[in-house]
Short mmCIF file of C-alpha atoms in Angstrom, two decimals:
data_model
loop_
_atom_site.label_atom_id
_atom_site.label_comp_id
_atom_site.label_asym_id
_atom_site.label_seq_id
_atom_site.Cartn_x
_atom_site.Cartn_y
_atom_site.Cartn_z
CA ALA A 292 -26.32 -18.67 21.34
CA GLU A 293 -25.48 -20.12 24.75
CA GLN A 294 -24.30 -16.66 25.87
CA PRO A 295 -26.57 -14.09 24.18
CA ALA A 296 -25.00 -11.11 25.94
CA LEU A 297 -21.55 -12.11 24.74
CA ALA A 298 -22.81 -12.69 21.21
CA GLU A 299 -24.47 -9.28 21.24
CA ALA A 300 -21.27 -7.61 22.44
CA PHE A 301 -19.47 -8.82 19.31
CA ARG A 302 -22.54 -8.55 17.04
CA ALA A 303 -22.01 -12.20 16.20
CA GLN A 304 -24.29 -13.80 13.63
CA GLY A 305 -24.92 -17.50 13.18
CA GLY A 306 -21.72 -19.15 12.05
CA ASP A 307 -19.39 -16.26 12.95
CA VAL A 308 -16.07 -17.35 14.45
CA PHE A 309 -13.81 -15.40 16.79
CA LEU A 310 -10.43 -16.24 18.29
CA SER A 311 -8.74 -14.95 21.42
CA TYR A 312 -6.25 -15.79 24.10
CA LEU A 313 -7.45 -16.95 27.50
CA ASN A 314 -6.34 -15.34 30.74
CA GLU A 315 -4.75 -17.43 33.49
CA ASP A 316 -8.19 -17.91 35.06
CA GLY A 317 -9.50 -19.41 31.82
CA ASN A 318 -11.65 -16.44 30.86
CA ILE A 319 -11.56 -14.68 27.52
CA ASP A 320 -8.90 -12.02 27.01
CA PHE A 321 -11.18 -9.49 25.35
CA GLU A 322 -8.30 -7.30 24.18
CA SER A 323 -7.10 -10.11 21.92
CA VAL A 324 -10.46 -11.08 20.38
CA ALA A 325 -10.34 -11.12 16.58
CA TYR A 326 -12.98 -12.00 14.00
CA VAL A 327 -12.09 -14.85 11.63
CA PRO A 328 -13.05 -14.12 8.01
CA LEU A 329 -14.16 -17.43 6.49
CA THR A 330 -14.03 -18.37 2.83
CA GLY A 331 -14.45 -21.67 1.02
CA THR A 332 -11.20 -22.98 2.54
CA GLN A 333 -12.09 -22.79 6.21
CA GLU A 334 -9.22 -24.89 7.54
CA ARG A 335 -6.75 -22.47 5.98
CA ASP A 336 -8.76 -19.52 7.27
CA MET A 337 -8.60 -20.81 10.85
CA THR A 338 -4.89 -21.57 10.60
CA GLU A 339 -4.11 -18.11 9.27
CA ALA A 340 -6.28 -16.47 11.93
CA ILE A 341 -4.33 -18.31 14.65
CA SER A 342 -1.07 -17.18 13.03
CA ARG A 343 -2.29 -13.58 13.00
CA LEU A 344 -3.17 -13.84 16.67
CA LEU A 345 0.27 -15.24 17.53
CA ILE A 346 2.14 -12.38 15.84
CA SER A 347 -0.37 -9.66 16.72
CA GLY A 348 1.29 -6.51 18.01
CA GLU A 349 4.75 -7.36 16.67
CA ILE A 350 4.58 -5.18 13.53
CA THR A 351 4.13 -1.41 13.69
CA VAL A 352 3.32 0.64 10.60
CA TYR A 353 3.52 4.42 10.72
CA PHE A 354 1.41 6.78 8.61
CA GLU A 355 3.47 9.87 7.77
CA GLN A 356 1.43 13.04 8.41
CA GLY A 357 3.90 15.92 8.12
CA LEU A 358 3.71 16.49 4.35
CA GLY A 359 -0.04 16.93 3.95
CA GLU A 360 -0.79 13.25 3.42
CA VAL A 361 -4.18 11.49 3.45
CA ASP A 362 -5.54 11.05 6.99
CA PRO A 363 -5.74 7.36 8.06
CA LEU A 364 -8.59 8.28 10.46
CA ASP A 365 -10.67 10.13 7.84
CA ASN A 366 -13.94 8.26 7.19
CA SER A 367 -14.81 10.20 4.04
CA GLY A 368 -14.43 8.80 0.53
CA THR A 369 -11.01 10.44 0.20
CA GLY A 370 -9.74 9.24 3.59
CA MET A 371 -7.87 6.06 4.46
CA SER A 372 -9.78 4.77 7.47
CA LEU A 373 -10.66 1.49 5.73
CA ALA A 374 -7.01 0.78 4.88
CA ASN A 375 -6.04 1.64 8.44
CA ALA A 376 -8.73 -0.66 9.84
CA LEU A 377 -7.60 -3.46 7.51
CA LEU A 378 -4.10 -3.31 8.99
CA GLN A 379 -5.40 -3.31 12.55
CA GLU A 380 -7.77 -6.20 11.88
CA ASN A 381 -4.77 -8.25 10.78
CA GLY A 382 -2.92 -7.56 14.03
CA LEU A 383 -0.65 -4.73 12.86
CA ILE A 384 -0.18 -1.67 15.05
CA THR A 385 -0.70 1.65 13.25
CA GLN A 386 0.63 5.00 14.48
CA PRO A 387 1.03 8.54 13.07
CA ILE A 388 4.47 10.02 12.51
CA ASN A 389 5.75 13.43 11.42
CA ILE A 390 9.21 13.30 9.86
CA GLU A 391 9.46 17.10 9.68
CA THR A 392 8.94 17.30 13.43
CA LEU A 393 11.52 14.57 13.98
CA ALA A 394 14.00 16.47 11.81
CA ALA A 395 13.37 19.77 13.62
CA GLN A 396 13.88 18.10 17.01
CA GLY A 397 16.94 16.12 15.94
CA GLU A 398 15.18 12.80 16.50
CA THR A 399 14.97 9.62 14.44
CA VAL A 400 12.21 7.25 13.37
CA PRO A 401 11.21 5.00 16.31
CA LEU A 402 13.02 1.68 16.43
CA ASP A 403 9.73 -0.26 16.31
CA ALA A 404 8.85 1.11 12.85
CA THR A 405 8.56 -1.83 10.45
CA ALA A 406 7.30 0.35 7.60
CA ILE A 407 6.29 3.96 6.92
CA ILE A 408 3.42 4.87 4.59
CA LEU A 409 3.59 8.14 2.67
CA ALA A 410 0.14 8.41 1.12
CA ARG A 411 -0.20 11.39 -1.23
CA PRO A 412 2.34 13.83 0.22
CA ARG A 413 1.52 17.31 -1.08
CA ILE A 414 4.78 19.15 -0.39
CA GLN A 415 8.46 18.41 -0.77
CA PRO A 416 10.21 17.07 2.34
CA SER A 417 12.96 19.27 3.74
CA GLU A 418 16.59 18.21 3.60
CA GLY A 419 16.33 17.35 7.29
CA ALA A 420 13.30 15.14 6.70
CA ILE A 421 15.07 13.36 3.84
CA GLN A 422 17.99 12.71 6.19
CA VAL A 423 15.58 11.22 8.75
CA LEU A 424 14.22 8.87 6.09
CA ASP A 425 17.73 8.04 4.88
CA ASP A 426 18.83 7.11 8.40
CA TYR A 427 15.73 4.94 8.75
CA LEU A 428 16.33 3.16 5.44
CA ASN A 429 19.99 2.62 6.22
CA ARG A 430 19.02 0.64 9.30
CA GLY A 431 16.72 -1.60 7.27
CA GLY A 432 13.51 0.39 7.12
CA SER A 433 10.76 0.18 4.49
CA LEU A 434 8.72 2.84 2.70
CA PHE A 435 5.37 2.55 0.92
CA ILE A 436 5.22 5.71 -1.20
CA MET A 437 2.04 6.71 -3.03
CA ALA A 438 2.84 9.79 -5.10
CA ASP A 439 0.14 11.74 -6.89
CA THR A 440 -0.54 14.47 -9.40
CA GLN A 441 -1.22 18.15 -8.67
CA SER A 442 1.28 18.29 -5.82
CA GLU A 443 4.89 19.35 -5.34
CA PHE A 444 6.00 15.96 -4.08
CA MET A 445 8.70 14.18 -6.13
CA THR A 446 8.51 16.52 -9.11
CA GLY A 447 11.36 17.17 -11.53
CA ASP A 448 14.80 17.26 -9.97
CA SER A 449 13.44 17.87 -6.48
CA PRO A 450 15.67 16.64 -3.64
CA PHE A 451 13.65 13.54 -2.69
CA ASN A 452 13.07 12.51 -6.30
CA THR A 453 16.82 12.82 -6.85
CA TYR A 454 17.53 10.93 -3.62
CA LEU A 455 15.43 7.93 -4.68
CA TRP A 456 17.00 7.92 -8.14
CA GLU A 457 20.57 8.02 -6.88
CA ASN A 458 20.07 5.49 -4.09
CA TYR A 459 17.33 3.19 -5.41
CA GLY A 460 17.05 3.82 -9.15
CA LEU A 461 13.44 5.05 -9.01
CA ARG A 462 11.88 8.45 -9.65
CA MET A 463 8.54 9.96 -10.54
CA MET A 464 7.93 11.56 -13.94
CA ASP A 465 6.06 14.83 -14.41
CA ALA A 466 3.29 13.30 -16.51
CA VAL A 467 -0.04 11.47 -16.32
CA VAL A 468 -0.69 8.09 -17.91
CA VAL A 469 -3.43 7.93 -20.54
CA ASP A 470 -4.39 4.41 -21.55
CA PHE A 471 -6.60 3.70 -24.57
CA GLY A 472 -6.19 -0.05 -24.16
CA ALA A 473 -6.83 -0.82 -20.46
CA SER A 474 -8.91 1.72 -18.57
CA GLY A 475 -12.16 2.23 -16.74
CA ALA A 476 -14.72 5.01 -17.16
CA THR A 477 -12.18 7.22 -18.96
CA GLU A 478 -8.69 6.76 -20.37
CA LEU A 479 -7.40 8.37 -17.16
CA ASP A 480 -8.78 5.51 -15.02
CA VAL A 481 -5.88 3.23 -15.82
CA LEU A 482 -6.07 -0.51 -15.12
CA SER A 483 -3.26 -2.94 -14.33
CA ALA A 484 -2.65 -4.25 -17.85
CA ALA A 485 0.65 -6.04 -17.16
CA VAL A 486 1.57 -7.54 -13.79
CA PHE A 487 4.99 -8.99 -13.03
CA ALA A 488 5.32 -11.98 -10.71
CA SER A 489 5.92 -10.74 -7.18
CA GLU A 490 4.55 -10.88 -3.65
CA ILE A 491 3.44 -7.27 -4.07
CA ALA A 492 0.88 -7.96 -6.79
CA GLY A 493 0.64 -11.74 -6.59
CA GLN A 494 -3.15 -11.75 -6.27
CA ILE A 495 -3.81 -9.41 -9.18
CA ASP A 496 -4.80 -11.31 -12.31
CA PRO A 497 -4.97 -9.22 -15.52
CA THR A 498 -7.46 -11.72 -16.94
CA ASP A 499 -9.88 -11.31 -14.01
CA PRO A 500 -11.66 -7.91 -14.02
CA GLU A 501 -12.53 -8.23 -10.32
CA SER A 502 -8.90 -8.63 -9.27
CA LEU A 503 -7.49 -5.72 -11.28
CA ALA A 504 -6.04 -2.60 -9.72
CA GLN A 505 -7.28 0.74 -11.00
CA PHE A 506 -5.51 4.09 -10.75
CA ARG A 507 -6.94 7.58 -11.24
CA LEU A 508 -4.59 10.18 -12.76
CA VAL A 509 -1.57 7.96 -12.20
CA ARG A 510 1.97 9.25 -12.71
CA PRO A 511 4.51 7.06 -14.53
CA ILE A 512 7.66 5.89 -12.79
CA GLU A 513 11.12 5.83 -14.33
CA VAL A 514 13.13 2.74 -13.43
CA ASN A 515 16.92 2.79 -13.79
CA GLU A 516 18.06 -0.18 -15.88
CA GLU A 517 21.44 -0.11 -14.07
CA PRO A 518 20.30 0.64 -10.52
CA PRO A 519 22.46 0.98 -7.41
CA VAL A 520 20.30 -1.70 -5.71
CA ALA A 521 17.93 -4.38 -6.98
CA ASN A 522 14.75 -2.86 -8.32
CA GLY A 523 12.07 -3.52 -10.89
CA ARG A 524 8.57 -3.08 -12.23
CA VAL A 525 5.44 -4.48 -10.60
CA ILE A 526 2.53 -3.11 -12.67
CA MET A 527 2.53 -1.46 -16.10
CA SER A 528 -0.01 0.11 -18.44
CA SER A 529 -0.90 -1.33 -21.82
CA GLN A 530 0.86 -0.93 -25.16
CA ALA A 531 -1.85 1.55 -26.16
CA SER A 532 -0.93 4.02 -23.39
CA TYR A 533 1.23 7.11 -23.30
CA ALA A 534 2.48 9.69 -20.77
CA GLU A 535 0.79 13.09 -21.17
CA THR A 536 3.25 15.84 -20.23
CA ASN A 537 0.99 18.84 -20.90
CA LEU A 538 -0.58 18.75 -17.45
CA GLU A 539 -2.00 22.28 -17.64
CA THR A 540 -4.22 21.40 -20.60
CA LEU A 541 -5.17 18.06 -19.06
CA PHE A 542 -6.23 19.47 -15.69
CA GLN A 543 -7.84 22.68 -16.88
CA ARG A 544 -9.66 21.45 -20.00
CA ASN A 545 -9.52 17.67 -19.62
CA GLU A 546 -7.87 17.44 -23.02
CA TYR A 547 -5.07 15.05 -23.91
CA THR A 548 -3.45 14.05 -27.19
CA PRO A 549 -0.18 12.15 -27.68
CA ASP A 550 2.48 14.45 -29.13
CA THR A 551 5.45 12.83 -30.85
CA GLY A 552 8.72 14.00 -29.35
CA GLU A 553 7.09 15.30 -26.18
CA ASP A 554 5.08 12.43 -24.73
CA MET A 555 6.43 8.96 -23.95
CA GLU A 556 4.80 5.90 -25.50
CA GLY A 557 3.61 3.00 -23.34
CA PRO A 558 3.73 0.61 -21.73
CA LEU A 559 4.59 2.67 -18.66
CA THR A 560 5.51 1.67 -15.12
CA LEU A 561 2.75 2.40 -12.57
CA VAL A 562 4.14 0.48 -9.58
CA ALA A 563 7.80 -0.28 -8.89
CA PHE A 564 9.98 -1.64 -6.10
CA ALA A 565 13.52 -1.43 -4.76
CA ASP A 566 15.07 -4.12 -2.57
CA ASP A 567 18.40 -3.76 -0.74
CA ARG A 568 18.12 -6.94 1.35
CA ASN A 569 19.74 -9.44 -0.95
CA SER A 570 23.40 -8.46 -0.85
CA GLU A 571 26.09 -8.75 1.81
CA THR A 572 26.56 -5.00 1.85
CA GLY A 573 22.86 -4.10 1.60
CA THR A 574 21.11 -1.95 4.18
CA GLY A 575 18.08 -4.25 4.34
CA SER A 576 15.76 -1.49 3.11
CA ARG A 577 12.78 -1.92 0.81
CA ILE A 578 10.60 0.52 -1.10
CA VAL A 579 7.29 0.23 -2.94
CA LEU A 580 6.52 3.24 -5.16
CA VAL A 581 3.08 3.81 -6.70
CA GLY A 582 2.23 6.69 -9.01
CA ASP A 583 -1.21 7.14 -7.44
CA SER A 584 -2.90 7.25 -4.04
CA ASP A 585 -6.58 7.22 -4.98
CA PHE A 586 -6.57 3.43 -5.24
CA VAL A 587 -6.19 3.09 -1.47
CA THR A 588 -8.77 5.68 -0.38
CA ASN A 589 -12.09 4.63 1.16
CA GLY A 590 -14.00 5.27 -2.05
CA GLN A 591 -11.82 3.01 -4.17
CA ILE A 592 -9.90 0.47 -2.08
CA SER A 593 -12.46 -2.27 -2.68
CA SER A 594 -13.53 -1.43 -6.22
CA PRO A 595 -12.04 -3.18 -8.02
CA PHE A 596 -10.75 -5.61 -5.41
CA GLY A 597 -7.23 -5.50 -6.83
CA ASN A 598 -6.74 -2.13 -5.15
CA ALA A 599 -6.87 -3.80 -1.74
CA TYR A 600 -4.71 -6.65 -3.05
CA LEU A 601 -2.01 -4.15 -4.07
CA PHE A 602 -2.10 -2.36 -0.72
CA THR A 603 -1.93 -5.50 1.40
CA GLY A 604 0.53 -7.19 -0.97
CA GLY A 605 2.84 -4.19 -0.87
CA LEU A 606 2.78 -3.92 2.91
CA GLY A 607 3.05 -7.67 3.30
CA TRP A 608 6.24 -7.64 1.24
CA LEU A 609 7.68 -4.61 3.03
CA THR A 610 7.08 -6.06 6.50
CA ASP A 611 7.55 -9.78 5.69
CA PHE A 612 4.03 -10.31 7.04
CA ASN A 613 3.23 -12.42 3.98
CA ARG A 614 5.78 -15.03 5.06
CA ASP A 615 3.66 -15.89 8.10
CA VAL A 616 0.03 -15.45 7.05
CA SER A 617 -2.11 -14.52 4.09
CA PHE A 618 -2.56 -10.78 4.42
CA THR A 619 -5.61 -9.87 2.35
CA PRO A 620 -9.18 -8.68 2.88
CA GLU A 621 -11.45 -11.72 2.94
CA PRO A 622 -15.17 -11.88 2.13
CA ARG A 623 -17.60 -13.63 4.43
CA VAL A 624 -19.40 -16.79 3.34
CA THR A 625 -22.96 -17.76 4.08
CA ASP A 626 -22.35 -21.41 4.92
CA ILE A 627 -22.13 -22.39 8.57
CA PRO A 628 -18.45 -23.24 9.30
CA ALA A 629 -17.63 -26.88 9.96
CA LEU A 630 -15.86 -26.82 13.33
CA PHE A 631 -15.11 -30.05 15.20
CA ILE A 632 -14.27 -29.31 18.83
CA SER A 633 -13.75 -31.95 21.50
#
């Protein structure tokens, strides 16, 4: 390297590429330096990296933290620090938010919020918190909701479950998906058997094991066939799946058997969306609802790789980030990049 100290500061290896703005004096603006992940299509990689740099700092995503959600700064296997870092590496600003505190203080979601992530809420939001979210959605906000089992959140006829059903035609079911046709280590490690064409899951290929998404103890989602706004299914389980409703037996003894008349036969919806941007009277809001949160934790977001694809695809669709650049984790390549600079 011509400047070893500078290369050491960024831990640059041979062939690594970084982009940044220059200050008025022609020196590097170190606050804007970003690593360029290079694949086999390096011209596209450079173009997308420049696009990310140009829109860096314009999109703010908030991690909700008032309902016992997963910590985006937690480095453990059950934390979300890798997902948080992935957003920041792509130029998105991430911040914490507490909707219960906002409700108690009579405040609203900040105007710069492009999307709010609710990752594994453990308790039901209060009526005041639901009103805060409703106000946010009515001004065109977006929610990425990752519900989970063994929590109070969105169970039965709870207020927020009812709110989503009445306003967006989506609600969580009190069950766990068991899939005998498309699963991992056990029938409870459900794979993305059917994927509908969408920006949210566009990179997940059911025929490619590496690109599948995998969910652990995933809850099924009910989708209203006559919804108040446009909605639909993104990912479903296989025909050989069913929804186990006897959760006590499943969690305490790890036993599950389909019971006719009690359990619902598959395929079942694992990921769904609602979109209120396409009508003249729409609020402009969007929602992605997933019946699991484990897929985005540090221990599972990159294995299989479809977990990261679902996370970035969902947020890309919610924020419109996908319209400007490819928003996905990219592997490094070993070949030296071919850069021609005058």
